[in-house]
CSV table of C-alpha atoms in Angstrom, one decimal:
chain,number,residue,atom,x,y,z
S,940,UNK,CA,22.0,30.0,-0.8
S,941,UNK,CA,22.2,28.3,2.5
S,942,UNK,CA,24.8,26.1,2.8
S,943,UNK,CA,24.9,22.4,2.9
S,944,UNK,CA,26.1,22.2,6.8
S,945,UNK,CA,24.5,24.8,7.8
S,946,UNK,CA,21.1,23.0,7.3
S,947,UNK,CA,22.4,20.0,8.7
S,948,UNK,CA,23.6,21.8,11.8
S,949,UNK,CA,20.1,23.4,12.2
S,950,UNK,CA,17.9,20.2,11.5
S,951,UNK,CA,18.1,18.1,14.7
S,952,UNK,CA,18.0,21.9,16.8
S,953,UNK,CA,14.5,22.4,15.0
S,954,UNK,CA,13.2,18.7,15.3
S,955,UNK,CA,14.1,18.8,19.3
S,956,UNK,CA,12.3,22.4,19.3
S,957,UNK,CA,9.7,21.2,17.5
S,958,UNK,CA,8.8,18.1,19.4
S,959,UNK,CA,9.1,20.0,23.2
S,960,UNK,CA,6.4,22.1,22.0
S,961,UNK,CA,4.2,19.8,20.8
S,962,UNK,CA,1.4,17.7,22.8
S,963,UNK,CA,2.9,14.3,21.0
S,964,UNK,CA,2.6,11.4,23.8
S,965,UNK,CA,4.0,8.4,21.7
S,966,UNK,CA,7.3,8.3,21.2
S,967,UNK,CA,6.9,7.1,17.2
S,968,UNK,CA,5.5,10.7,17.3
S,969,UNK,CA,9.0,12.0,17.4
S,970,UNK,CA,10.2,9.1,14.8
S,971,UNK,CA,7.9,10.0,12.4
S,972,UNK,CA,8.9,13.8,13.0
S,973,UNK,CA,12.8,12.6,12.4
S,974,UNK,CA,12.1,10.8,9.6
S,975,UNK,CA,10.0,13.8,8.1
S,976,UNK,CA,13.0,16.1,8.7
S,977,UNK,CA,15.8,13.3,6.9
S,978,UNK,CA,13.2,13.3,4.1
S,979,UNK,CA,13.3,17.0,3.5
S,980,UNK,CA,17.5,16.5,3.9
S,981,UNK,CA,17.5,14.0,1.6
S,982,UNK,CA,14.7,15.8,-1.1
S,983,UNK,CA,16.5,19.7,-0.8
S,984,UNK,CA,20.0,19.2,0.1
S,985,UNK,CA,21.5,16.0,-1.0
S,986,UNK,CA,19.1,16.0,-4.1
S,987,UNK,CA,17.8,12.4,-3.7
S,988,UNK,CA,14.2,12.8,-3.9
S,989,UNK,CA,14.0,8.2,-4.3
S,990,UNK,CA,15.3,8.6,-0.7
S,991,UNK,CA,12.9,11.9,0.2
S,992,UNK,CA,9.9,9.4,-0.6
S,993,UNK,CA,11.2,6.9,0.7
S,994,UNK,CA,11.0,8.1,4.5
S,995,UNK,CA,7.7,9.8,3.9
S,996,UNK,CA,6.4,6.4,2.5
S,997,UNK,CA,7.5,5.2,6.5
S,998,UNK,CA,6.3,8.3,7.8
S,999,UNK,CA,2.8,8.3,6.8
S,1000,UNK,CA,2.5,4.9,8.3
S,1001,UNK,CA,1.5,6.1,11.8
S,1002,UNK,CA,-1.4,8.0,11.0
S,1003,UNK,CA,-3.7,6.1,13.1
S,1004,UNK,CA,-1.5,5.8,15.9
S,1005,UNK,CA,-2.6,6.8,19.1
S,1006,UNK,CA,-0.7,10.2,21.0
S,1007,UNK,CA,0.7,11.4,18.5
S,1008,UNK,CA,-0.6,15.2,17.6
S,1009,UNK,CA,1.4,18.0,16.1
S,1010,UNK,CA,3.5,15.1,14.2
S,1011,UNK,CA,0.7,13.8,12.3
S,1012,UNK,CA,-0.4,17.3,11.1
S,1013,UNK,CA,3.6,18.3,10.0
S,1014,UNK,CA,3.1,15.2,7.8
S,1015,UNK,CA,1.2,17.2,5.5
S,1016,UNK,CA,3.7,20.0,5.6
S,1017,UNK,CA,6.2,18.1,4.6
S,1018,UNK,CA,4.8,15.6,2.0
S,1019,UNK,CA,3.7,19.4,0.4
S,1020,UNK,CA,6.9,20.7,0.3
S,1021,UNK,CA,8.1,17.7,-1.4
S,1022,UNK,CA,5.7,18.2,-3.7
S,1023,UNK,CA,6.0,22.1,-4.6
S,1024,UNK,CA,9.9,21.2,-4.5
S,1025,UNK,CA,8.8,18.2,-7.8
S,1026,UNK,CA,7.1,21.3,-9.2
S,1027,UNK,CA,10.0,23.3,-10.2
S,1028,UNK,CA,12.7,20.7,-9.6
S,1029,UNK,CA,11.2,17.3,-11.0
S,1030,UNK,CA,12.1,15.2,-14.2
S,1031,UNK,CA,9.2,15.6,-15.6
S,1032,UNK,CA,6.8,18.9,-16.0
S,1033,UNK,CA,3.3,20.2,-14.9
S,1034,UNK,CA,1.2,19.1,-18.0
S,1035,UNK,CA,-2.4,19.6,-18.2
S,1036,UNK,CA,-3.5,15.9,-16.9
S,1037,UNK,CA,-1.6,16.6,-14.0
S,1038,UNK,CA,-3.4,19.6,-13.4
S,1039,UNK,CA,-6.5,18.2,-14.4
S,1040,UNK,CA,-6.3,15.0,-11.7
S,1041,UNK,CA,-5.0,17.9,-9.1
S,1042,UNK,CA,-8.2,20.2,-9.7
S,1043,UNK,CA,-10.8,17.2,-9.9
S,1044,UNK,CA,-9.7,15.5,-6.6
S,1045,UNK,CA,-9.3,18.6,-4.8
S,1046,UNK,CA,-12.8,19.8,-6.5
S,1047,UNK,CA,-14.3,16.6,-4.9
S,1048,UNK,CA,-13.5,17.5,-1.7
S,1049,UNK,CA,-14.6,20.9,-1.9
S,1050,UNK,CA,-17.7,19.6,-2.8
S,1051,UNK,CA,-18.0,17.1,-0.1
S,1052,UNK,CA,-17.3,20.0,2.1
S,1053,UNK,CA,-20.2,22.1,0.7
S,1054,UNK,CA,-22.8,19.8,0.4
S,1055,UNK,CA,-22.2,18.3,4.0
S,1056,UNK,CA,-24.1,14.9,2.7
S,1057,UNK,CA,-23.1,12.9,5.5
S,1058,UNK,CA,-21.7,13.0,9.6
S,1059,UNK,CA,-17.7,14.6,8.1
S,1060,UNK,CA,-14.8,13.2,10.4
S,1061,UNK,CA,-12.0,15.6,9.4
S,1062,UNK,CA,-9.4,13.3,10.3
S,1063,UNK,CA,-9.7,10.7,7.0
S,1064,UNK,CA,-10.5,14.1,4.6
S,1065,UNK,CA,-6.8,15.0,6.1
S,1066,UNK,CA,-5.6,11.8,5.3
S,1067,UNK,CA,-7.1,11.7,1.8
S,1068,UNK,CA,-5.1,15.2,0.8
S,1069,UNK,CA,-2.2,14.2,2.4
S,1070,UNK,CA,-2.2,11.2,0.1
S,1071,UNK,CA,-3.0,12.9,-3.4
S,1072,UNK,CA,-0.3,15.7,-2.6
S,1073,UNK,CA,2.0,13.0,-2.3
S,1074,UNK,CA,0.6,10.9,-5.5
S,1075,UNK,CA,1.2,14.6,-7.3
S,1076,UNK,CA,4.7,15.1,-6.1
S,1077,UNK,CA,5.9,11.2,-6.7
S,1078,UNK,CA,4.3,11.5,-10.3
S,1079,UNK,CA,6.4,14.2,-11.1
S,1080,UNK,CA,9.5,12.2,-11.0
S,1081,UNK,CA,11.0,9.8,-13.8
S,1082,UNK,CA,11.2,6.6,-12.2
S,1083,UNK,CA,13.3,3.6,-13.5
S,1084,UNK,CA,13.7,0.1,-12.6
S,1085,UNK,CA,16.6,0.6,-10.4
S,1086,UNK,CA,14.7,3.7,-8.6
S,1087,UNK,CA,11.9,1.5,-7.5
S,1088,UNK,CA,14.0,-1.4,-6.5
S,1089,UNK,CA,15.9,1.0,-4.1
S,1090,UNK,CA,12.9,2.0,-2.7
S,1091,UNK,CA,11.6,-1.2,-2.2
S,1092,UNK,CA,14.2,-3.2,-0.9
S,1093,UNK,CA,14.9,-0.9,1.4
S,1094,UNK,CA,11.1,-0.6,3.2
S,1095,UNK,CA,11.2,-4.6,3.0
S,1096,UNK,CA,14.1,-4.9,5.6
S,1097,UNK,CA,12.3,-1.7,7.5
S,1098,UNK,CA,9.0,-4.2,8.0
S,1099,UNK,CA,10.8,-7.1,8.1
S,1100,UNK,CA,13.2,-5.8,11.0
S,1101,UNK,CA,10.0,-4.0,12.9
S,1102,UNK,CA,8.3,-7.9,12.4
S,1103,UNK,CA,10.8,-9.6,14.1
S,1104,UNK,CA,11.6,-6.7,16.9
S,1105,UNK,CA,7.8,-6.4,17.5
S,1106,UNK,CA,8.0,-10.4,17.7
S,1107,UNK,CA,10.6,-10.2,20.4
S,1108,UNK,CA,9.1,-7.6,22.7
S,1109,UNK,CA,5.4,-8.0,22.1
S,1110,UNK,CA,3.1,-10.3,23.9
S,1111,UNK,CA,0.4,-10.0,21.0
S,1112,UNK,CA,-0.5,-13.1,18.9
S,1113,UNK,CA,0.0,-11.1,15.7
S,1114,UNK,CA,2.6,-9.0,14.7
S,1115,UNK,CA,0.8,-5.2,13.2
S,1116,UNK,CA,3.9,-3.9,12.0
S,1117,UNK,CA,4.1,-0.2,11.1
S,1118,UNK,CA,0.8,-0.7,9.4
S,1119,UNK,CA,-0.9,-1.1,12.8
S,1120,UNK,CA,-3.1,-3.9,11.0
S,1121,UNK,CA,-1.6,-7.2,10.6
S,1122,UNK,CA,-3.9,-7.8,8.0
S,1123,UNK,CA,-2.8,-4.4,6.2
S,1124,UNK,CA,0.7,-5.5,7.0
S,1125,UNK,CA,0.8,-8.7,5.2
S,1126,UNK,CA,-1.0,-7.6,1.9
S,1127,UNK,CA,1.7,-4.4,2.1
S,1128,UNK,CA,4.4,-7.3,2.5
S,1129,UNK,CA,3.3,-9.4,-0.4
S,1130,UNK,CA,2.3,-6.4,-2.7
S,1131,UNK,CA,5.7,-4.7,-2.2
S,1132,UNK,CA,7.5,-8.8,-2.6
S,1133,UNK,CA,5.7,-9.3,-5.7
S,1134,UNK,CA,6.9,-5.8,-7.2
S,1135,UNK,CA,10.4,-6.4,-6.3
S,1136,UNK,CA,10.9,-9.8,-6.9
S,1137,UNK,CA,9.5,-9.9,-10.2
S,1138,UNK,CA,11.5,-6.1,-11.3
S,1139,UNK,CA,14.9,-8.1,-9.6
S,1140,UNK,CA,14.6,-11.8,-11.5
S,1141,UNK,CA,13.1,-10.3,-14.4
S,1142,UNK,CA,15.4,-7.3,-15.4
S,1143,UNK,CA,17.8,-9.1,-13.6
S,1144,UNK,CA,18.5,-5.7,-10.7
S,1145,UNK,CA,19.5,-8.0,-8.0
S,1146,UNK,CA,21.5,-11.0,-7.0
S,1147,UNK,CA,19.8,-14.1,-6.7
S,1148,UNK,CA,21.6,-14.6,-3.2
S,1149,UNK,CA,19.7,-11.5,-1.8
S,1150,UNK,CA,16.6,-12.3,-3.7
S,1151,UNK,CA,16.4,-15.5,-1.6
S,1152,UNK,CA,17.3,-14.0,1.4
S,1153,UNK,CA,14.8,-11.3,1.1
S,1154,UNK,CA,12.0,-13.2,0.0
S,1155,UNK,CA,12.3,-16.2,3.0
S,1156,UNK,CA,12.2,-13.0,5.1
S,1157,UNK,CA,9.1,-11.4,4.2
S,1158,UNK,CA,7.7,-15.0,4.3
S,1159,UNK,CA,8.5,-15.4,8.0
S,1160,UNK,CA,7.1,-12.0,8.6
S,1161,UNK,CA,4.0,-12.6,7.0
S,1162,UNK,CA,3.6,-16.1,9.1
S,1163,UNK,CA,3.7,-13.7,12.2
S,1164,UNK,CA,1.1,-11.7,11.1
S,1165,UNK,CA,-1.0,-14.8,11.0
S,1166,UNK,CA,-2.9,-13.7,7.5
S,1167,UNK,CA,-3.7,-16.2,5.2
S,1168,UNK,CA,-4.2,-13.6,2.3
S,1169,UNK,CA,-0.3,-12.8,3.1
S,1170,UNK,CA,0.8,-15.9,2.0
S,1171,UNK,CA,-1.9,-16.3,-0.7
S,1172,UNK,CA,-0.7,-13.0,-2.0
S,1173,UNK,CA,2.5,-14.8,-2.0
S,1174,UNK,CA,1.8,-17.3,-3.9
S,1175,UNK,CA,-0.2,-15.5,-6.7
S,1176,UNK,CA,3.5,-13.6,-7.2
S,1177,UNK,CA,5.6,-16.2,-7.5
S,1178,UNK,CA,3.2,-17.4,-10.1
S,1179,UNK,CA,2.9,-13.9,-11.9
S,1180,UNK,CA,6.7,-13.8,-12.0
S,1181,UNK,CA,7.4,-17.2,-13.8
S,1182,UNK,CA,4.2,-16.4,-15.9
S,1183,UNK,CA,6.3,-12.9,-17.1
S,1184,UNK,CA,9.5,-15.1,-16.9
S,1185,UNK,CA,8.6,-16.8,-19.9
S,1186,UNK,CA,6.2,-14.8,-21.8
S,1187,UNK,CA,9.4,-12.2,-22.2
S,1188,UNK,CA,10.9,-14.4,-24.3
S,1189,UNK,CA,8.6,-13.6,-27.1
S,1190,UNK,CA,9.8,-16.7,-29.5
S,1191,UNK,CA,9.0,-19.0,-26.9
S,1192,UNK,CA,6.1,-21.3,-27.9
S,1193,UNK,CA,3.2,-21.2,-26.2
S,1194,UNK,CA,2.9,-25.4,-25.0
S,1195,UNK,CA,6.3,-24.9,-24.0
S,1196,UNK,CA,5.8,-22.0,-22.2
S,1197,UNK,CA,3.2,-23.4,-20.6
S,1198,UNK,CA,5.0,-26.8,-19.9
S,1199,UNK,CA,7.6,-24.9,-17.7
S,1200,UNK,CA,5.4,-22.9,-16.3
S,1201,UNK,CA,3.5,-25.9,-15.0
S,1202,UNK,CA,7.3,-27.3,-14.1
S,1203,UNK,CA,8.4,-24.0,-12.0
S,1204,UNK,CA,5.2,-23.4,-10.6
S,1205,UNK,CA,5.4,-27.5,-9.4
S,1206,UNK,CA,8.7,-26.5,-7.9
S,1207,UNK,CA,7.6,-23.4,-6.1
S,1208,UNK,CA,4.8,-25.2,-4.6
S,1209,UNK,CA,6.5,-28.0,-3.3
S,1210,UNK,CA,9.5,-25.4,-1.8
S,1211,UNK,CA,6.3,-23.7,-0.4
S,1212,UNK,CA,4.8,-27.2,0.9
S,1213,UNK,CA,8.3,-27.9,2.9
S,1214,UNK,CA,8.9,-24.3,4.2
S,1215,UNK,CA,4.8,-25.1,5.7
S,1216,UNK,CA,5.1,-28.7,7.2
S,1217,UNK,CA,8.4,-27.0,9.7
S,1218,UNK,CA,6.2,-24.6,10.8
S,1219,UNK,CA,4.4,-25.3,14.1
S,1220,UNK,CA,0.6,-26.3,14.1
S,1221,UNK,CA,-0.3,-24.6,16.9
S,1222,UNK,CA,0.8,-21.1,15.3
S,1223,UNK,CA,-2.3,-18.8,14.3
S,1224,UNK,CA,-1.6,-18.5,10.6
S,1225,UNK,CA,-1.0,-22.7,10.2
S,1226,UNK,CA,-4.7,-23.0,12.2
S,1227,UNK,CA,-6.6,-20.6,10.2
S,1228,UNK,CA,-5.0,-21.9,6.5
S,1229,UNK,CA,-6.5,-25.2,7.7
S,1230,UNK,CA,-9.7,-23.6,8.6
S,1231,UNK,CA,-9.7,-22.0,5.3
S,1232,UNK,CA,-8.6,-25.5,2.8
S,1233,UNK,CA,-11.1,-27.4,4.9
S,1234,UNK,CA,-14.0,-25.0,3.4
S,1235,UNK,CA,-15.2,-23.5,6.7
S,1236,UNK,CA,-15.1,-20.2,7.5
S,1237,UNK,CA,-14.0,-18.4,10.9
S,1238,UNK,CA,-15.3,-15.7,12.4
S,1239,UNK,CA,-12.5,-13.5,10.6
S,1240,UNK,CA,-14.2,-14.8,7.0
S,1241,UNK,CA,-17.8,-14.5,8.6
S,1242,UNK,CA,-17.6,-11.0,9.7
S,1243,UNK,CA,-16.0,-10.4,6.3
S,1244,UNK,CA,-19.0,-11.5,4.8
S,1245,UNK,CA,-21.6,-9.4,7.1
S,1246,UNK,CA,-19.3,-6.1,6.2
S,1247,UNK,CA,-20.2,-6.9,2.6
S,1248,UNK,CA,-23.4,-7.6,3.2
S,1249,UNK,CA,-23.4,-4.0,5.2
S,1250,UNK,CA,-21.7,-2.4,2.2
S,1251,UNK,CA,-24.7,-3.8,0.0
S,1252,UNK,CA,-27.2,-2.0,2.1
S,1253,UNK,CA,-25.4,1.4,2.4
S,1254,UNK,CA,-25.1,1.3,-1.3
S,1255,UNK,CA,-28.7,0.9,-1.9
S,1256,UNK,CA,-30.0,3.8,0.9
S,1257,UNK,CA,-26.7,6.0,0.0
S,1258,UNK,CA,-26.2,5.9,-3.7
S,1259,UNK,CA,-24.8,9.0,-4.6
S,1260,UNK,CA,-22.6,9.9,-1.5
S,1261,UNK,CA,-22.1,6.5,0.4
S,1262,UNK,CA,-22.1,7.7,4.2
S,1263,UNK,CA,-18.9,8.6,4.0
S,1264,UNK,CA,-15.1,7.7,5.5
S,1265,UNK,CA,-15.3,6.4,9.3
S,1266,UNK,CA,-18.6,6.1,9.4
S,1267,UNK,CA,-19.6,2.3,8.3
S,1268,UNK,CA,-18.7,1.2,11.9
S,1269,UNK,CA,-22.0,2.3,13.0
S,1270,UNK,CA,-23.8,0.3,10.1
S,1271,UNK,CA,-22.4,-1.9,10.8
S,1272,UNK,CA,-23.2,-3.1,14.3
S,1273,UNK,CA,-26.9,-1.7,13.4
S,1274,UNK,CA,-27.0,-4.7,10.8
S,1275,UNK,CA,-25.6,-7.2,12.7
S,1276,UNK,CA,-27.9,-6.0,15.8
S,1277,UNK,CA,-30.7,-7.0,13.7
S,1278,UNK,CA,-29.0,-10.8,13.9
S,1279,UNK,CA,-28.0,-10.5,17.3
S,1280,UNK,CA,-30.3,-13.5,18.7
S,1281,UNK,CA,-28.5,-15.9,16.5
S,1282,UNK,CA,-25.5,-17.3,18.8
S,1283,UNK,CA,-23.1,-17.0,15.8
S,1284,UNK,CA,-23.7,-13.6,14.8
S,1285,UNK,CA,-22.7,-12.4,18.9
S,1286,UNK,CA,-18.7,-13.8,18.4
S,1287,UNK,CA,-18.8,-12.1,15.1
S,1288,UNK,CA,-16.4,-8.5,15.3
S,1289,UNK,CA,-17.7,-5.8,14.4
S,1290,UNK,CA,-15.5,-3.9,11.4
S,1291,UNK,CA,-14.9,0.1,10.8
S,1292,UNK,CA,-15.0,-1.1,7.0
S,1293,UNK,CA,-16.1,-3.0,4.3
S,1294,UNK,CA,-13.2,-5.6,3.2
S,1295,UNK,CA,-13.6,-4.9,-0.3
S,1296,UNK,CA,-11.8,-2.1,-2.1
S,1297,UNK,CA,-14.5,-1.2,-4.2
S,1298,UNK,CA,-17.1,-1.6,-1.9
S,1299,UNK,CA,-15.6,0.4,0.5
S,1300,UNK,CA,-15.3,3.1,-1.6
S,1301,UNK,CA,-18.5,3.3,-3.0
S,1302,UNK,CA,-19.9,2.3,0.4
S,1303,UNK,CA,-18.2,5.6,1.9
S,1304,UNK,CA,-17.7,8.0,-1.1
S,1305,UNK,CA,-20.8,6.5,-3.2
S,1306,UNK,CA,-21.2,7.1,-7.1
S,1307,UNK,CA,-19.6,9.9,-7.0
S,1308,UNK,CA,-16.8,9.8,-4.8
S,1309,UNK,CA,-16.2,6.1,-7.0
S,1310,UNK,CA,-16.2,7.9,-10.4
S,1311,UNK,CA,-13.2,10.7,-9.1
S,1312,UNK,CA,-11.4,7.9,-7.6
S,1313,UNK,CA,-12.0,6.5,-10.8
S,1314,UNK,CA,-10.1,9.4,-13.0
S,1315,UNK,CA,-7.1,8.4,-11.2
S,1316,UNK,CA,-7.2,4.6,-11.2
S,1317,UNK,CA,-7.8,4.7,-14.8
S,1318,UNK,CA,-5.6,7.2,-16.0
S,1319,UNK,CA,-2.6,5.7,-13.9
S,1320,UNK,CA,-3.5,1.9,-15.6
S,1321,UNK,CA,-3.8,3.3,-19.1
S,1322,UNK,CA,0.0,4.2,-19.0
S,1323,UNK,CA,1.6,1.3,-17.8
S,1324,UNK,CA,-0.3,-0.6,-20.1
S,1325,UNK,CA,1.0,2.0,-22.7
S,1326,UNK,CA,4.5,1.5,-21.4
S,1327,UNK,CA,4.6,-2.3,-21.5
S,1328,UNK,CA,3.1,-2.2,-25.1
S,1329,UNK,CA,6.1,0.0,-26.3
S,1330,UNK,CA,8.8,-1.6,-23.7
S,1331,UNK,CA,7.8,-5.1,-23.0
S,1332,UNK,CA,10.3,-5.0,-20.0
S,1333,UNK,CA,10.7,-6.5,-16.6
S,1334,UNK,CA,10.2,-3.0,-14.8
S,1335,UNK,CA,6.3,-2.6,-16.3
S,1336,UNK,CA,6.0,-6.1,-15.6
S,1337,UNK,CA,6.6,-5.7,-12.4
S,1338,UNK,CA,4.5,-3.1,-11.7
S,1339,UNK,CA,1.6,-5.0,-13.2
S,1340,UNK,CA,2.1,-7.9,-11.2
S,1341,UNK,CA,1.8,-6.0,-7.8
S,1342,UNK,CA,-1.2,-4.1,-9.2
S,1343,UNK,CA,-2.5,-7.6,-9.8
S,1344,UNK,CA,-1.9,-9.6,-6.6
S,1345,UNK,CA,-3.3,-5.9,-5.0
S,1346,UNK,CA,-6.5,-5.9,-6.9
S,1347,UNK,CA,-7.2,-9.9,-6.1
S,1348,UNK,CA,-6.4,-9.4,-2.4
S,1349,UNK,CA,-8.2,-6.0,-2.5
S,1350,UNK,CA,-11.8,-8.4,-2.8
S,1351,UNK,CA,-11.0,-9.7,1.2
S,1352,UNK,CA,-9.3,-5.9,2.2
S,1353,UNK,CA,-8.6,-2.0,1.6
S,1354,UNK,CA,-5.2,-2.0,1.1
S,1355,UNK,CA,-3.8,0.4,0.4
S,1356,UNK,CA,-6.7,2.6,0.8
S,1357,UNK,CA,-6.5,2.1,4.3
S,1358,UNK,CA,-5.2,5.3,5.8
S,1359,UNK,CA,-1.5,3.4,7.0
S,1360,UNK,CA,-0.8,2.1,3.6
S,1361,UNK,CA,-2.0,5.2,1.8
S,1362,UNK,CA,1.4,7.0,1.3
S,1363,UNK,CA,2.6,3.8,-0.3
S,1364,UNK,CA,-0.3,3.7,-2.1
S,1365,UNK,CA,0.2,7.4,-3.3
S,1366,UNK,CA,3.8,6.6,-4.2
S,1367,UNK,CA,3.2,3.4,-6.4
S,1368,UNK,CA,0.4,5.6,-8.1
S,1369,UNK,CA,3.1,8.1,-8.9
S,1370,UNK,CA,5.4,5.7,-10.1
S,1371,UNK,CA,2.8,4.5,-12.5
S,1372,UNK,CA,1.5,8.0,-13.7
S,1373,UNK,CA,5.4,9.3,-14.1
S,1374,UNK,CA,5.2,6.3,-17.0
S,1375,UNK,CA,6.2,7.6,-20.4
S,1376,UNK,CA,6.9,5.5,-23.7
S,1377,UNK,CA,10.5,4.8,-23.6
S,1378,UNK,CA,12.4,2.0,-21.1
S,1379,UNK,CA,12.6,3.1,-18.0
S,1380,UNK,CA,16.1,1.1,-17.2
């Protein structure tokens, strides 16, 4: 057995060796490659695989990113070493739905590969594995309440920090953070909020100081993204949470419940109203809210619209296999070219996918890429909605609400399917699987 220092000694001499030989050109290259190495630190020798995710989660967000080369393809190293190291050394064994959701993913893409349906860009196929190894390795683990809160409140002051640096030294309009999208960004904000918040006031994790704190935080964050669905997304929590607030205590009756509810949710929205009216008018976010409660729409909603209206047509010609991931940029200017000579249509961008989770899916993957995605979706819901029927706690409350406020945004975006998001994505799919029947404290 190696010993503890030893490895730590040898660590930063293989990351520097590493990095010299490889091609990387962005310096995040050498980030994510750091934070890939403190994840396997954390995972084999100090036994804290909540922390080993954790820094894969922020790892896999730079997928997309531009220069970087042997980094991005050590990513899948690494997130499968964490998950043969779950195998043997996880809470919770290899049963036979594990092995089943493992064989019928990985059986998709082999038959993707073999059938060759559709023009294959190997980069989102890479992405796609990388993310179910990492969904296999997270669901191996038995997380609690206090596991997931770690986890959470932790990558909240990692994209609140980047908002604010990126705020400071960028000249951009809207802050991306890590997610490169500032639309993925601010549903990853508000998904991740509503999650912690609720798991923190509910099973009462964390102090009400720090919840405050926090949550003004992520606010401001999401204000410099400039996306309305950030805030929306917001909002939509807050509500959740009071909603699960009351309905835990079970002896409650339901006009009273409902009387506070209608009393809190009065309070939050005029707290909400006041932290609105102090922020300039002139800021992006504030101008396209207005845009948006006026009942007009932009050229952010319109172009929304015409990629739905793209995914409706792909759907119809390309039933079975959709025309697969990367690809819908193409139809995408082909069906707004047929428009072009209407002055609107011209200012309208032109978007690599569809703004709806499922019609991206079945847009790219079709009926039959929907139906595997399916397995998992399904299989993952069915046991935390077994768990909250035998626990009735804050913790699968929690988890419910963020898959709530993620499925309502998902109608306007792909989070987390979009390939930045996707670890975290991976990782709150594992948490869900890991689900058992007893209180997960």
């Amino acid at each position: 057995m190696i010993p503890k220092f030893v490895i730590l000694i040898l660590l930063p001499i293989l990351l520097t060796v590493v990095y010299l030989g490889s091609a990387d050109e962005n310096i995040v290259g050498l980030i994510a490659l750091a934070l890939m190495m403190v994840s396997f630190f954390c995972t084999i020798v100090v036994k804290s695989h909540v922390f080993g995710a954790l820094f894969l989660i922020v790892a896999l967000h730079w997928f997309q990113l531009e220069g970087i080369s042997h980094s991005i393809y050590l990513m899948f190293v690494a997130v499968t070493c964490y998950a043969l190291y779950m195998t043997r050394m996880g809470d919770q064994k290899v049963d036979r739905l594990w092995l089943l959701l493992a064989a019928s993913q990985f059986g998709y893409m082999a038959l993707v590969f073999l059938a060759r349906p559709y023009t294959m860009m190997m980069i989102f196929f890479f992405v796609m594995a990388t993310g179910l190894v990492f969904f296999l390795g997270c669901g191996l683990i038995r997380w609690t309440s206090s596991m997931v809160q770690k986890v959470i409140t932790a990558h909240l002051v990692f994209m609140c920090i980047w908002a604010f640096i990126e705020r400071a030294v960028s000249f951009q309009l809207r802050v991306e953070g890590p997610s490169l999208s500032s639309t993925n960004f601010a549903v990853l904000l508000a998904v991740s909020w509503t999650i912690w918040f609720m798991n923190g006031w509910i099973s009462k994790k964390t102090n009400p100081v720090w919840l405050g704190v926090i949550s003004v935080l992520v606010f401001i964050s999401i204000v410099l993204s400039g996306t309305r669905m950030g805030i929306i997304g917001m909002g939509l929590g807050s509500m959740l949470t009071v909603l699960a607030k009351l309905m835990m205590n079970q002896r409650e009756r339901v006009l009273s419940m409902l009387f506070k509810f209608a009393i809190l949710s009065g309070i939050l929205a005029i707290l909400a109203i006041g932290l609105w009216s102090i922020l300039p008018d002139d800021m992006f976010l504030k101008q396209g809210m207005n845009t948006f409660v006026s009942g007009r729409l932009d050229a952010s909603s319109m172009g929304r619209i015409a990629a739905w209206y793209t995914a409706g047509t792909i759907i119809k010609s390309h039933t079975l296999w959709g025309v697969g991931p990367g690809n819908f940029l193409a139809y995408n200017v082909e069906f707004l070219a047929r428009y072009n000579m209407l002055p609107i249509v011209q200012t309208l961008p032109r978007l690599g996918h569809a703004h709806n989770l499922a019609l991206m899916v079945l847009s790219e993957h079709g009926f039959i890429g929907f139906t595997f995605l399916s397995m998992v979706c399904v299989t993952c819901a069915a046991k935390l909605l077994r768990y909250i029927r035998y626990t009735w706690d804050g913790f699968g409350l929690a988890l419910l609400g963020g898959g709530i406020v993620m499925l309502f945004l998902g109608v306007f975006d792909v989070f987390p399917l979009f390939p930045s998001s996707l670890g975290w994505g991976a990782w709150y799919m594992g948490v869900l699987f890991s689900l058992g029947k007893e209180s997960r404290v």
